[in-house]
Amino acid sequence: MLSVVIVGGLHADARKAAVERLLADVPGSVVLHHDLATAAAGTVVRTVRDASGILSAGEAPLVNDCACCALREDLVPELRRLADDGLTRLAVVELWDSVEPKAMAEVVTAGGLIVTGVVTAVDPALILPYLGNGDDLAERGLAAAATDQRTVADTFARQLEYAPILAVADSEEADDEDRELLAQLHPTARQVPIGHGDLAGAPSALADAVLAGFDVEAAAAAQHPACALLPTEADAHGVSTLVWHRCRPFHPERLYEALEDITCAAARSRGRFWLADRPDVLLHWDAAGGALCVESAGPWLASLPDAAWEMVPPVRRAAAAMDWHPEHGDCCQHLVFTSPALDRDGLERLLESCLLTDTEYAAGRDAWKQLPPAFDTLLEV
């Protein structure tokens, strides 16, 4: 039975070191890589190699002018070919720089193959520079399609937070603050040290980790704003994580006016929030690199009729139960901010100032819905 491991990350040197580690540690392993850098010429270049060198190479045409679409169309057939030959024990899918592991893990699983591990390779010294980089991927030559509007920061954040395994490069430039930032951004991840080009490090540690198994549905749930496994409170080596939880909605105008200050207060912030003029809508907060993405994530469970609860995944119901309020149900603010030199007190004061006042709160939901809809543009209403 072929095992598939996905290795991704914008830190290319660390990613390549992780791939070489797996090739060296797992007999019968091959690496499948689609190079999207040639997409401008109309094709995606695919290579398959083992520890001795390239076994095969070919081109996949673009699909709908999208390099990532071509990757999806070509990846599963290639993996099935490897599975059918019976000679390959482990297929390592090395993603191109900006390709996100979530999408590829779901594609591979939907294709009837078994993903046993997902890894994001990181260089601790580069975490803060990448989280602070608000450049569009297109500006850096890293866009996966002509319509790709992602930034370096938000792409890197999702790559980092999705993977349950982090292959951590042995970086001489990294200090305690860098390593603490990594630990606080993804406290539940299993960190596996890897050599930086020389295959140093614990033999087979990465191989053991990636063969342990992977649950695509659980990984997706862990990223969904309604039930995400968000970081917890922490403060060490100059890095802090603030968990801000309140059971009162935001005033839309005051929050909108404070967005820039809130967004720029931390290297990374995410979570779910509650607007007074949209009291039934769960909103997703996702910020990195000084840029904020706000999206509707559907209704709060408290807004659904009882009969609809049976259609909600158990993990969502469990997450709601943890935040349940006798009056508002699961409606709440649950935002997490992680950064070096975080001004916790100042940030808390700013967030508190954006909540409804006692008088506004007492006016009730009908009055809240009449407040100016300051977020219409952000939510593309």
C-alpha positions as semicolon CSV with decimal commas, in nm:
position;residue;x (nm);y (nm);z (nm)
1;M;0,000;0,000;0,000
2;L;0,142;0,337;-0,105
3;S;0,173;0,600;0,165
4;V;0,159;0,966;0,059
5;V;0,327;1,243;0,253
6;I;0,283;1,609;0,162
7;V;0,572;1,846;0,231
8;G;0,515;2,217;0,175
9;G;0,627;2,560;0,280
10;L;0,752;2,889;0,143
11;H;1,092;2,830;0,309
12;A;1,235;2,645;0,008
13;D;1,572;2,548;0,160
14;A;1,405;2,399;0,468
15;R;1,150;2,220;0,250
16;K;1,419;2,064;0,032
17;A;1,613;1,955;0,342
18;A;1,301;1,782;0,479
19;V;1,247;1,602;0,148
20;E;1,609;1,484;0,136
21;R;1,576;1,361;0,493
22;L;1,278;1,145;0,397
23;L;1,449;1,009;0,086
24;A;1,749;0,910;0,296
25;D;1,545;0,754;0,577
26;V;1,272;0,562;0,392
27;P;1,380;0,286;0,151
28;G;1,159;0,272;-0,157
29;S;1,060;0,638;-0,138
30;V;1,025;0,879;-0,429
31;V;0,960;1,252;-0,455
32;L;0,694;1,391;-0,687
33;H;0,725;1,764;-0,760
34;H;0,534;2,000;-0,988
35;D;0,727;2,317;-1,068
36;L;0,479;2,599;-1,120
37;A;0,749;2,852;-1,207
38;T;0,702;2,760;-1,576
39;A;0,328;2,831;-1,570
40;A;0,375;3,159;-1,757
41;A;0,491;2,953;-2,054
42;G;0,170;2,747;-2,041
43;T;0,292;2,430;-1,872
44;V;0,375;2,279;-1,536
45;V;0,688;2,064;-1,518
46;R;0,659;1,738;-1,325
47;T;0,955;1,535;-1,197
48;V;0,970;1,206;-1,010
49;R;1,297;1,116;-0,840
50;D;1,446;0,892;-0,577
51;A;1,767;0,918;-0,378
52;S;1,973;0,836;-0,687
53;G;1,825;1,105;-0,913
54;I;1,541;1,177;-1,158
55;L;1,334;0,876;-1,262
56;S;1,096;1,055;-1,498
57;A;0,997;1,402;-1,609
58;G;0,709;1,545;-1,806
59;E;0,484;1,843;-1,860
60;A;0,122;1,901;-1,767
61;P;-0,071;2,169;-1,959
62;L;-0,243;2,445;-1,770
63;V;-0,609;2,393;-1,688
64;N;-0,823;2,706;-1,718
65;D;-0,501;2,912;-1,711
66;C;-0,442;2,787;-1,358
67;A;-0,119;2,614;-1,258
68;C;-0,272;2,477;-0,937
69;C;-0,558;2,327;-1,139
70;A;-0,303;2,153;-1,361
71;L;-0,131;2,020;-1,051
72;R;-0,460;1,878;-0,921
73;E;-0,540;1,712;-1,255
74;D;-0,193;1,556;-1,286
75;L;-0,111;1,466;-0,926
76;V;-0,357;1,184;-0,854
77;P;-0,293;0,989;-1,179
78;E;0,081;1,003;-1,112
79;L;0,034;0,882;-0,757
80;R;-0,192;0,600;-0,878
81;R;0,077;0,498;-1,127
82;L;0,329;0,479;-0,844
83;A;0,084;0,277;-0,636
84;D;0,020;0,033;-0,921
85;D;0,387;-0,039;-0,988
86;G;0,416;-0,191;-0,639
87;L;0,776;-0,075;-0,599
88;T;0,719;0,249;-0,412
89;R;0,662;0,247;-0,037
90;L;0,638;0,622;0,019
91;A;0,548;0,901;-0,224
92;V;0,666;1,239;-0,101
93;V;0,469;1,518;-0,268
94;E;0,694;1,822;-0,251
95;L;0,468;2,120;-0,307
96;W;0,581;2,425;-0,499
97;D;0,648;2,730;-0,282
98;S;0,305;2,892;-0,250
99;V;0,086;2,582;-0,289
100;E;-0,107;2,522;0,033
101;P;-0,107;2,171;0,182
102;K;-0,476;2,171;0,277
103;A;-0,598;2,175;-0,081
104;M;-0,354;1,907;-0,194
105;A;-0,423;1,676;0,102
106;E;-0,793;1,692;0,021
107;V;-0,730;1,627;-0,350
108;V;-0,513;1,322;-0,278
109;T;-0,761;1,180;-0,027
110;A;-1,056;1,237;-0,262
111;G;-0,856;1,043;-0,523
112;G;-0,872;0,733;-0,306
113;L;-0,512;0,748;-0,184
114;I;-0,386;0,749;0,175
115;V;-0,220;1,058;0,315
116;T;-0,021;0,950;0,620
117;G;0,138;1,285;0,698
118;V;0,145;1,655;0,617
119;V;0,459;1,854;0,687
120;T;0,540;2,223;0,664
121;A;0,912;2,293;0,664
122;V;1,023;2,610;0,839
123;D;1,336;2,806;0,912
124;P;1,271;2,970;1,253
125;A;1,479;3,276;1,159
126;L;1,243;3,348;0,868
127;I;0,910;3,317;1,049
128;L;0,873;3,681;1,155
129;P;0,997;3,823;0,821
130;Y;0,748;3,607;0,630
131;L;0,458;3,681;0,867
132;G;0,532;4,050;0,826
133;N;0,549;4,038;0,446
134;G;0,233;4,188;0,302
135;D;0,353;4,162;-0,060
136;D;0,124;3,993;-0,308
137;L;0,255;3,655;-0,422
138;A;0,246;3,788;-0,778
139;E;0,496;4,060;-0,686
140;R;0,737;3,792;-0,568
141;G;0,687;3,561;-0,866
142;L;0,505;3,310;-0,644
143;A;0,146;3,333;-0,770
144;A;-0,009;2,999;-0,864
145;A;-0,254;3,158;-1,110
146;A;-0,314;3,489;-1,283
147;T;-0,603;3,551;-1,045
148;D;-0,403;3,463;-0,731
149;Q;-0,452;3,751;-0,486
150;R;-0,291;3,594;-0,180
151;T;-0,006;3,758;0,007
152;V;0,319;3,607;0,131
153;A;0,210;3,650;0,494
154;D;-0,135;3,493;0,480
155;T;-0,012;3,204;0,262
156;F;0,274;3,127;0,498
157;A;0,044;3,146;0,802
158;R;-0,198;2,891;0,655
159;Q;0,085;2,658;0,551
160;L;0,227;2,672;0,902
161;E;-0,097;2,629;1,093
162;Y;-0,249;2,347;0,887
163;A;0,033;2,094;0,917
164;P;0,046;1,879;1,234
165;I;0,418;1,825;1,174
166;L;0,674;2,104;1,142
167;A;1,013;2,011;0,999
168;V;1,236;2,271;1,165
169;A;1,563;2,362;0,996
170;D;1,879;2,392;1,204
171;S;1,924;2,766;1,150
172;E;2,226;2,942;1,296
173;E;2,045;3,276;1,263
174;A;1,748;3,167;1,476
175;D;1,731;3,277;1,840
176;D;1,509;3,196;2,136
177;E;1,253;3,455;2,030
178;D;1,219;3,296;1,685
179;R;1,173;2,949;1,830
180;E;0,923;3,076;2,087
181;L;0,723;3,252;1,814
182;L;0,700;2,923;1,625
183;A;0,590;2,737;1,938
184;Q;0,318;2,991;2,019
185;L;0,183;3,015;1,664
186;H;0,126;2,639;1,647
187;P;0,151;2,493;1,999
188;T;-0,005;2,156;1,908
189;A;0,236;2,080;1,622
190;R;0,499;1,811;1,650
191;Q;0,831;1,980;1,580
192;V;1,096;1,759;1,419
193;P;1,447;1,900;1,375
194;I;1,609;1,851;1,035
195;G;1,959;1,920;0,911
196;H;2,011;2,220;0,688
197;G;2,154;2,054;0,379
198;D;2,377;1,801;0,553
199;L;2,112;1,553;0,676
200;A;2,216;1,607;1,035
201;G;1,961;1,541;1,308
202;A;1,781;1,248;1,465
203;P;1,773;0,955;1,218
204;S;1,423;0,857;1,107
205;A;1,249;1,103;1,342
206;L;1,076;1,274;1,050
207;A;1,000;0,943;0,879
208;D;0,837;0,807;1,193
209;A;0,626;1,122;1,226
210;V;0,497;1,130;0,868
211;L;0,396;0,764;0,867
212;A;0,185;0,796;1,183
213;G;-0,138;0,886;0,999
214;F;-0,337;1,196;0,904
215;D;-0,707;1,283;0,931
216;V;-0,812;1,524;0,655
217;E;-1,153;1,600;0,807
218;A;-1,007;1,671;1,152
219;A;-0,739;1,894;0,999
220;A;-1,004;2,097;0,815
221;A;-1,212;2,131;1,131
222;A;-0,907;2,254;1,320
223;Q;-0,886;2,548;1,076
224;H;-1,257;2,633;1,059
225;P;-1,324;2,957;1,251
226;A;-1,618;2,803;1,436
227;C;-1,412;2,527;1,595
228;A;-1,048;2,613;1,528
229;L;-0,781;2,491;1,768
230;L;-0,653;2,840;1,842
231;P;-0,333;2,908;2,039
232;T;-0,357;2,956;2,415
233;E;-0,226;3,230;2,645
234;A;0,153;3,245;2,657
235;D;0,435;3,485;2,740
236;A;0,802;3,385;2,707
237;H;1,127;3,499;2,545
238;G;0,973;3,831;2,445
239;V;0,680;3,670;2,261
240;S;0,321;3,686;2,382
241;T;-0,011;3,535;2,287
242;L;-0,323;3,717;2,402
243;V;-0,653;3,527;2,400
244;W;-0,939;3,776;2,407
245;H;-1,283;3,633;2,480
246;R;-1,599;3,837;2,539
247;C;-1,975;3,773;2,523
248;R;-2,080;4,115;2,392
249;P;-2,094;4,222;2,025
250;F;-1,876;4,483;1,858
251;H;-2,014;4,817;1,749
252;P;-1,955;4,800;1,371
253;E;-1,839;5,159;1,321
254;R;-1,602;5,170;1,618
255;L;-1,448;4,837;1,523
256;Y;-1,407;4,942;1,161
257;E;-1,232;5,262;1,262
258;A;-0,991;5,064;1,483
259;L;-0,916;4,786;1,229
260;E;-0,577;4,917;1,119
261;D;-0,450;4,956;1,475
262;I;-0,581;4,614;1,579
263;T;-0,447;4,440;1,269
264;C;-0,101;4,592;1,303
265;A;-0,080;4,523;1,677
266;A;0,038;4,163;1,627
267;A;0,234;3,962;1,375
268;R;-0,054;3,715;1,358
269;S;-0,415;3,725;1,474
270;R;-0,713;3,505;1,401
271;G;-1,040;3,380;1,542
272;R;-1,411;3,450;1,527
273;F;-1,604;3,764;1,613
274;W;-1,953;3,902;1,656
275;L;-2,091;4,224;1,504
276;A;-2,398;4,389;1,656
277;D;-2,558;4,474;1,320
278;R;-2,517;4,109;1,207
279;P;-2,595;3,929;1,533
280;D;-2,672;3,594;1,367
281;V;-2,353;3,572;1,157
282;L;-2,027;3,413;1,270
283;L;-1,743;3,620;1,124
284;H;-1,389;3,498;1,061
285;W;-1,089;3,718;1,152
286;D;-0,763;3,631;0,975
287;A;-0,472;3,878;0,983
288;A;-0,102;3,862;0,896
289;G;0,146;4,099;0,737
290;G;-0,059;4,402;0,838
291;A;-0,352;4,287;0,623
292;L;-0,689;4,160;0,744
293;C;-0,931;3,921;0,579
294;V;-1,286;3,918;0,714
295;E;-1,533;3,656;0,594
296;S;-1,873;3,523;0,689
297;A;-1,853;3,165;0,818
298;G;-2,227;3,109;0,828
299;P;-2,467;3,134;1,120
300;W;-2,390;3,093;1,488
301;L;-2,543;2,773;1,617
302;A;-2,762;2,978;1,850
303;S;-2,925;3,124;1,537
304;L;-3,022;2,785;1,393
305;P;-3,349;2,603;1,463
306;D;-3,312;2,294;1,681
307;A;-3,387;2,064;1,385
308;A;-3,079;2,195;1,199
309;W;-2,838;2,095;1,475
310;E;-2,837;1,734;1,360
311;M;-2,678;1,850;1,036
312;V;-2,390;2,020;1,217
313;P;-2,068;1,818;1,264
314;P;-2,013;1,697;1,623
315;V;-1,685;1,889;1,651
316;R;-1,873;2,213;1,579
317;R;-2,135;2,136;1,844
318;A;-1,862;2,054;2,096
319;A;-1,680;2,381;2,024
320;A;-2,003;2,576;2,064
321;A;-2,076;2,406;2,396
322;M;-1,743;2,530;2,535
323;D;-1,839;2,893;2,460
324;W;-2,210;2,862;2,539
325;H;-2,368;3,162;2,709
326;P;-2,712;3,130;2,875
327;E;-2,846;3,430;2,680
328;H;-2,642;3,442;2,356
329;G;-2,546;3,078;2,303
330;D;-2,218;3,049;2,111
331;C;-2,216;3,412;1,990
332;C;-1,895;3,565;2,119
333;Q;-1,562;3,729;2,051
334;H;-1,274;3,480;2,046
335;L;-0,965;3,642;1,900
336;V;-0,603;3,539;1,946
337;F;-0,303;3,768;1,892
338;T;0,057;3,642;1,879
339;S;0,364;3,861;1,841
340;P;0,700;3,964;1,981
341;A;0,672;4,283;2,190
342;L;0,294;4,260;2,206
343;D;0,131;4,552;2,391
344;R;-0,123;4,334;2,566
345;D;-0,277;4,607;2,785
346;G;-0,304;4,857;2,501
347;L;-0,457;4,600;2,268
348;E;-0,711;4,490;2,528
349;R;-0,815;4,852;2,590
350;L;-0,857;4,909;2,217
351;L;-1,068;4,596;2,173
352;E;-1,284;4,678;2,475
353;S;-1,351;5,025;2,335
354;C;-1,504;4,867;2,024
355;L;-1,767;4,667;2,215
356;L;-2,121;4,793;2,265
357;T;-2,158;5,021;2,565
358;D;-2,396;4,919;2,844
359;T;-2,665;5,148;2,700
360;E;-2,620;5,016;2,345
361;Y;-2,619;4,660;2,468
362;A;-2,936;4,708;2,671
363;A;-3,122;4,836;2,362
364;G;-3,141;4,478;2,231
365;R;-3,099;4,301;1,898
366;D;-3,360;4,496;1,702
367;A;-3,174;4,818;1,783
368;W;-2,835;4,659;1,708
369;K;-2,947;4,569;1,357
370;Q;-3,013;4,938;1,287
371;L;-2,653;5,036;1,352
372;P;-2,458;5,158;1,045
373;P;-2,333;4,854;0,845
374;A;-1,966;4,955;0,834
375;F;-1,845;4,612;0,717
376;D;-2,054;4,585;0,400
377;T;-1,756;4,664;0,176
378;L;-1,523;4,417;0,348
379;L;-1,786;4,144;0,334
380;E;-1,876;4,227;-0,028
381;V;-2,244;4,261;0,043
